[in-house]
PDB file of C-alpha atoms in Angstrom:
ATOM      1  CA  UNK A   1     265.131  12.234  83.836  1.00 46.00           C
ATOM      2  CA  UNK A   2     264.952   8.821  81.906  1.00 49.00           C
ATOM      3  CA  UNK A   3     261.912   6.908  81.893  1.00 55.00           C
ATOM      4  CA  UNK A   4     261.875   3.143  81.453  1.00 66.00           C
ATOM      5  CA  UNK A   5     260.414   3.323  77.994  1.00 78.00           C
ATOM      6  CA  UNK A   6     262.744   2.310  75.148  1.00 88.00           C
ATOM      7  CA  UNK A   7     264.375   5.245  73.192  1.00 97.00           C
ATOM      8  CA  UNK A   8     263.193   4.895  69.653  1.00 97.00           C
ATOM      9  CA  UNK A   9     263.509   6.881  66.362  1.00 98.00           C
ATOM     10  CA  UNK A  10     263.735   7.151  62.595  1.00 98.00           C
ATOM     11  CA  UNK A  11     263.424   9.197  59.404  1.00 98.00           C
ATOM     12  CA  UNK A  12     260.496  11.057  58.204  1.00 97.00           C
ATOM     13  CA  UNK A  13     259.507   8.678  55.511  1.00 98.00           C
ATOM     14  CA  UNK A  14     259.651   5.605  57.890  1.00 97.00           C
ATOM     15  CA  UNK A  15     262.294   3.771  56.147  1.00 98.00           C
ATOM     16  CA  UNK A  16     264.775   3.822  58.649  1.00 98.00           C
ATOM     17  CA  UNK A  17     264.166   2.982  62.326  1.00 98.00           C
ATOM     18  CA  UNK A  18     266.560   2.712  65.450  1.00 98.00           C
ATOM     19  CA  UNK A  19     266.453   1.680  69.143  1.00 98.00           C
ATOM     20  CA  UNK A  20     268.733   2.856  71.919  1.00 97.00           C
ATOM     21  CA  UNK A  21     268.869   1.087  75.360  1.00 94.00           C
ATOM     22  CA  UNK A  22     270.653   3.622  77.558  1.00 94.00           C
ATOM     23  CA  UNK A  23     270.181   7.415  78.012  1.00 95.00           C
ATOM     24  CA  UNK A  24     272.525   9.749  76.447  1.00 96.00           C
ATOM     25  CA  UNK A  25     275.895  10.956  77.763  1.00 94.00           C
ATOM     26  CA  UNK A  26     275.372  14.547  76.585  1.00 95.00           C
ATOM     27  CA  UNK A  27     273.014  16.603  74.548  1.00 96.00           C
ATOM     28  CA  UNK A  28     274.230  19.484  72.655  1.00 95.00           C
ATOM     29  CA  UNK A  29     273.106  22.221  69.926  1.00 94.00           C
ATOM     30  CA  UNK A  30     276.025  22.148  67.355  1.00 93.00           C
ATOM     31  CA  UNK A  31     276.583  25.353  65.716  1.00 94.00           C
ATOM     32  CA  UNK A  32     279.382  24.246  63.513  1.00 92.00           C
ATOM     33  CA  UNK A  33     279.335  25.094  59.606  1.00 93.00           C
ATOM     34  CA  UNK A  34     279.232  21.350  58.698  1.00 91.00           C
ATOM     35  CA  UNK A  35     275.907  20.764  60.617  1.00 91.00           C
ATOM     36  CA  UNK A  36     274.505  23.963  59.445  1.00 93.00           C
ATOM     37  CA  UNK A  37     274.887  22.624  55.845  1.00 92.00           C
ATOM     38  CA  UNK A  38     274.091  19.001  56.389  1.00 92.00           C
ATOM     39  CA  UNK A  39     270.862  20.036  58.212  1.00 92.00           C
ATOM     40  CA  UNK A  40     269.786  23.017  56.229  1.00 92.00           C
ATOM     41  CA  UNK A  41     269.422  24.720  59.745  1.00 94.00           C
ATOM     42  CA  UNK A  42     271.249  27.280  61.889  1.00 93.00           C
ATOM     43  CA  UNK A  43     272.235  24.230  64.037  1.00 93.00           C
ATOM     44  CA  UNK A  44     271.578  20.694  64.762  1.00 95.00           C
ATOM     45  CA  UNK A  45     270.837  19.223  68.029  1.00 96.00           C
ATOM     46  CA  UNK A  46     272.605  15.923  68.998  1.00 96.00           C
ATOM     47  CA  UNK A  47     272.361  13.288  71.681  1.00 97.00           C
ATOM     48  CA  UNK A  48     275.509  11.458  72.236  1.00 96.00           C
ATOM     49  CA  UNK A  49     274.999   7.755  73.152  1.00 97.00           C
ATOM     50  CA  UNK A  50     277.266   4.699  73.584  1.00 96.00           C
ATOM     51  CA  UNK A  51     277.599   2.949  70.429  1.00 96.00           C
ATOM     52  CA  UNK A  52     277.034  -0.400  71.835  1.00 96.00           C
ATOM     53  CA  UNK A  53     273.302   1.125  73.052  1.00 95.00           C
ATOM     54  CA  UNK A  54     272.380   2.011  69.606  1.00 96.00           C
ATOM     55  CA  UNK A  55     270.874  -0.521  67.061  1.00 97.00           C
ATOM     56  CA  UNK A  56     269.214  -0.108  63.484  1.00 97.00           C
ATOM     57  CA  UNK A  57     266.036  -1.957  63.564  1.00 97.00           C
ATOM     58  CA  UNK A  58     264.918  -1.214  59.817  1.00 97.00           C
ATOM     59  CA  UNK A  59     266.685   0.203  56.903  1.00 97.00           C
ATOM     60  CA  UNK A  60     270.159   1.388  56.217  1.00 96.00           C
ATOM     61  CA  UNK A  61     271.126   4.781  56.029  1.00 97.00           C
ATOM     62  CA  UNK A  62     273.315   6.477  53.466  1.00 97.00           C
ATOM     63  CA  UNK A  63     276.464   7.935  54.509  1.00 96.00           C
ATOM     64  CA  UNK A  64     278.382  11.039  53.702  1.00 93.00           C
ATOM     65  CA  UNK A  65     282.024  11.314  54.858  1.00 91.00           C
ATOM     66  CA  UNK A  66     281.804  14.962  55.775  1.00 87.00           C
ATOM     67  CA  UNK A  67     285.413  15.104  57.157  1.00 87.00           C
ATOM     68  CA  UNK A  68     288.607  13.033  57.610  1.00 87.00           C
ATOM     69  CA  UNK A  69     287.057  11.449  60.587  1.00 87.00           C
ATOM     70  CA  UNK A  70     283.119  12.411  60.574  1.00 89.00           C
ATOM     71  CA  UNK A  71     280.424  10.061  58.914  1.00 95.00           C
ATOM     72  CA  UNK A  72     277.117  11.474  58.544  1.00 95.00           C
ATOM     73  CA  UNK A  73     274.280   9.059  58.228  1.00 97.00           C
ATOM     74  CA  UNK A  74     271.081   9.934  56.647  1.00 97.00           C
ATOM     75  CA  UNK A  75     268.036   8.555  54.963  1.00 98.00           C
ATOM     76  CA  UNK A  76     268.586   8.504  51.185  1.00 97.00           C
ATOM     77  CA  UNK A  77     264.904   8.640  50.394  1.00 97.00           C
ATOM     78  CA  UNK A  78     263.838  11.554  52.503  1.00 97.00           C
ATOM     79  CA  UNK A  79     266.899  13.216  53.616  1.00 96.00           C
ATOM     80  CA  UNK A  80     266.466  13.171  57.398  1.00 97.00           C
ATOM     81  CA  UNK A  81     269.894  13.496  58.996  1.00 96.00           C
ATOM     82  CA  UNK A  82     269.954  10.634  61.744  1.00 98.00           C
ATOM     83  CA  UNK A  83     273.238  10.172  63.199  1.00 97.00           C
ATOM     84  CA  UNK A  84     277.049  10.845  63.090  1.00 96.00           C
ATOM     85  CA  UNK A  85     279.842   8.549  63.809  1.00 95.00           C
ATOM     86  CA  UNK A  86     283.573   9.131  64.023  1.00 92.00           C
ATOM     87  CA  UNK A  87     286.610   7.122  63.371  1.00 91.00           C
ATOM     88  CA  UNK A  88     288.478   8.707  66.161  1.00 90.00           C
ATOM     89  CA  UNK A  89     285.744   7.799  68.748  1.00 92.00           C
ATOM     90  CA  UNK A  90     284.165   4.610  67.709  1.00 92.00           C
ATOM     91  CA  UNK A  91     282.423   3.984  70.992  1.00 94.00           C
ATOM     92  CA  UNK A  92     279.941   6.865  70.639  1.00 96.00           C
ATOM     93  CA  UNK A  93     277.142   7.802  68.212  1.00 97.00           C
ATOM     94  CA  UNK A  94     275.760  11.121  67.900  1.00 96.00           C
ATOM     95  CA  UNK A  95     271.991  10.933  67.171  1.00 98.00           C
ATOM     96  CA  UNK A  96     269.911  13.940  65.914  1.00 97.00           C
ATOM     97  CA  UNK A  97     267.555  14.839  68.731  1.00 97.00           C
ATOM     98  CA  UNK A  98     264.761  15.723  66.331  1.00 96.00           C
ATOM     99  CA  UNK A  99     264.829  12.035  64.912  1.00 98.00           C
ATOM    100  CA  UNK A 100     263.920  10.697  68.289  1.00 98.00           C
ATOM    101  CA  UNK A 101     260.224   9.536  68.573  1.00 97.00           C
ATOM    102  CA  UNK A 102     260.239  11.660  71.755  1.00 96.00           C
ATOM    103  CA  UNK A 103     262.618  14.515  71.233  1.00 95.00           C
ATOM    104  CA  UNK A 104     261.538  16.358  74.376  1.00 95.00           C
ATOM    105  CA  UNK A 105     262.584  13.361  76.506  1.00 94.00           C
ATOM    106  CA  UNK A 106     266.147  14.747  76.980  1.00 95.00           C
ATOM    107  CA  UNK A 107     267.355  18.352  77.919  1.00 94.00           C
ATOM    108  CA  UNK A 108     269.939  20.190  75.810  1.00 94.00           C
ATOM    109  CA  UNK A 109     272.880  20.954  78.261  1.00 93.00           C
ATOM    110  CA  UNK A 110     275.337  22.822  75.846  1.00 91.00           C
ATOM    111  CA  UNK A 111     276.022  24.831  72.867  1.00 88.00           C
ATOM    112  CA  UNK A 112     279.071  23.644  71.055  1.00 87.00           C
ATOM    113  CA  UNK A 113     281.359  24.961  68.113  1.00 87.00           C
ATOM    114  CA  UNK A 114     279.828  28.509  68.926  1.00 89.00           C
ATOM    115  CA  UNK A 115     282.649  30.151  66.751  1.00 90.00           C
ATOM    116  CA  UNK A 116     280.412  29.432  63.621  1.00 90.00           C
ATOM    117  CA  UNK A 117     277.153  30.448  65.356  1.00 89.00           C
ATOM    118  CA  UNK A 118     274.769  32.594  63.007  1.00 91.00           C
ATOM    119  CA  UNK A 119     273.614  35.689  64.042  1.00 90.00           C
ATOM    120  CA  UNK A 120     270.058  34.636  63.791  1.00 86.00           C
ATOM    121  CA  UNK A 121     270.588  31.873  66.394  1.00 87.00           C
ATOM    122  CA  UNK A 122     272.575  34.134  68.922  1.00 84.00           C
ATOM    123  CA  UNK A 123     270.629  34.627  72.174  1.00 81.00           C
ATOM    124  CA  UNK A 124     268.894  31.014  71.592  1.00 79.00           C
ATOM    125  CA  UNK A 125     269.289  29.203  74.537  1.00 83.00           C
ATOM    126  CA  UNK A 126     272.023  31.646  75.726  1.00 81.00           C
ATOM    127  CA  UNK A 127     271.768  30.330  79.467  1.00 81.00           C
ATOM    128  CA  UNK A 128     273.396  27.194  78.334  1.00 84.00           C
ATOM    129  CA  UNK A 129     277.134  26.725  78.634  1.00 73.00           C
ATOM    130  CA  UNK A 130     278.840  27.575  75.277  1.00 84.00           C
ATOM    131  CA  UNK A 131     281.996  26.064  73.944  1.00 79.00           C
ATOM    132  CA  UNK A 132     284.147  26.648  70.913  1.00 82.00           C
ATOM    133  CA  UNK A 133     284.805  23.045  70.550  1.00 79.00           C
ATOM    134  CA  UNK A 134     283.583  19.737  72.158  1.00 80.00           C
ATOM    135  CA  UNK A 135     282.677  19.924  75.893  1.00 80.00           C
ATOM    136  CA  UNK A 136     284.087  17.448  78.444  1.00 71.00           C
ATOM    137  CA  UNK A 137     281.311  14.758  78.952  1.00 60.00           C
TER     138      UNK A 137
END
């Protein structure tokens, strides 16, 4: 459940900060290979927000064009993965749940891109719906 407090977040070194004025559409653990490599982890957890709700309040992230449509935004100083945008859906922004100041505020609802799931993460959040691609929002 969403409290009235603003949603804020940023990177490890503090150079980049953001604020979001609406709750996420959906929150998912992404098991795709690109997220594994970009995050240096078995999966990344994303909260999808309306792009119009997201605003950078300090700093400017570096951008890696990780696919034909995907843009991964991260802090060039500390390396924190912050968000992902897509040219095929400019109305949304995916924000790494761990970069929120209060990452426990929103519940994860899905596992996505589970065809690339690593053995070490199988069974983790197994009660969540799992999808070979993106779930319907």
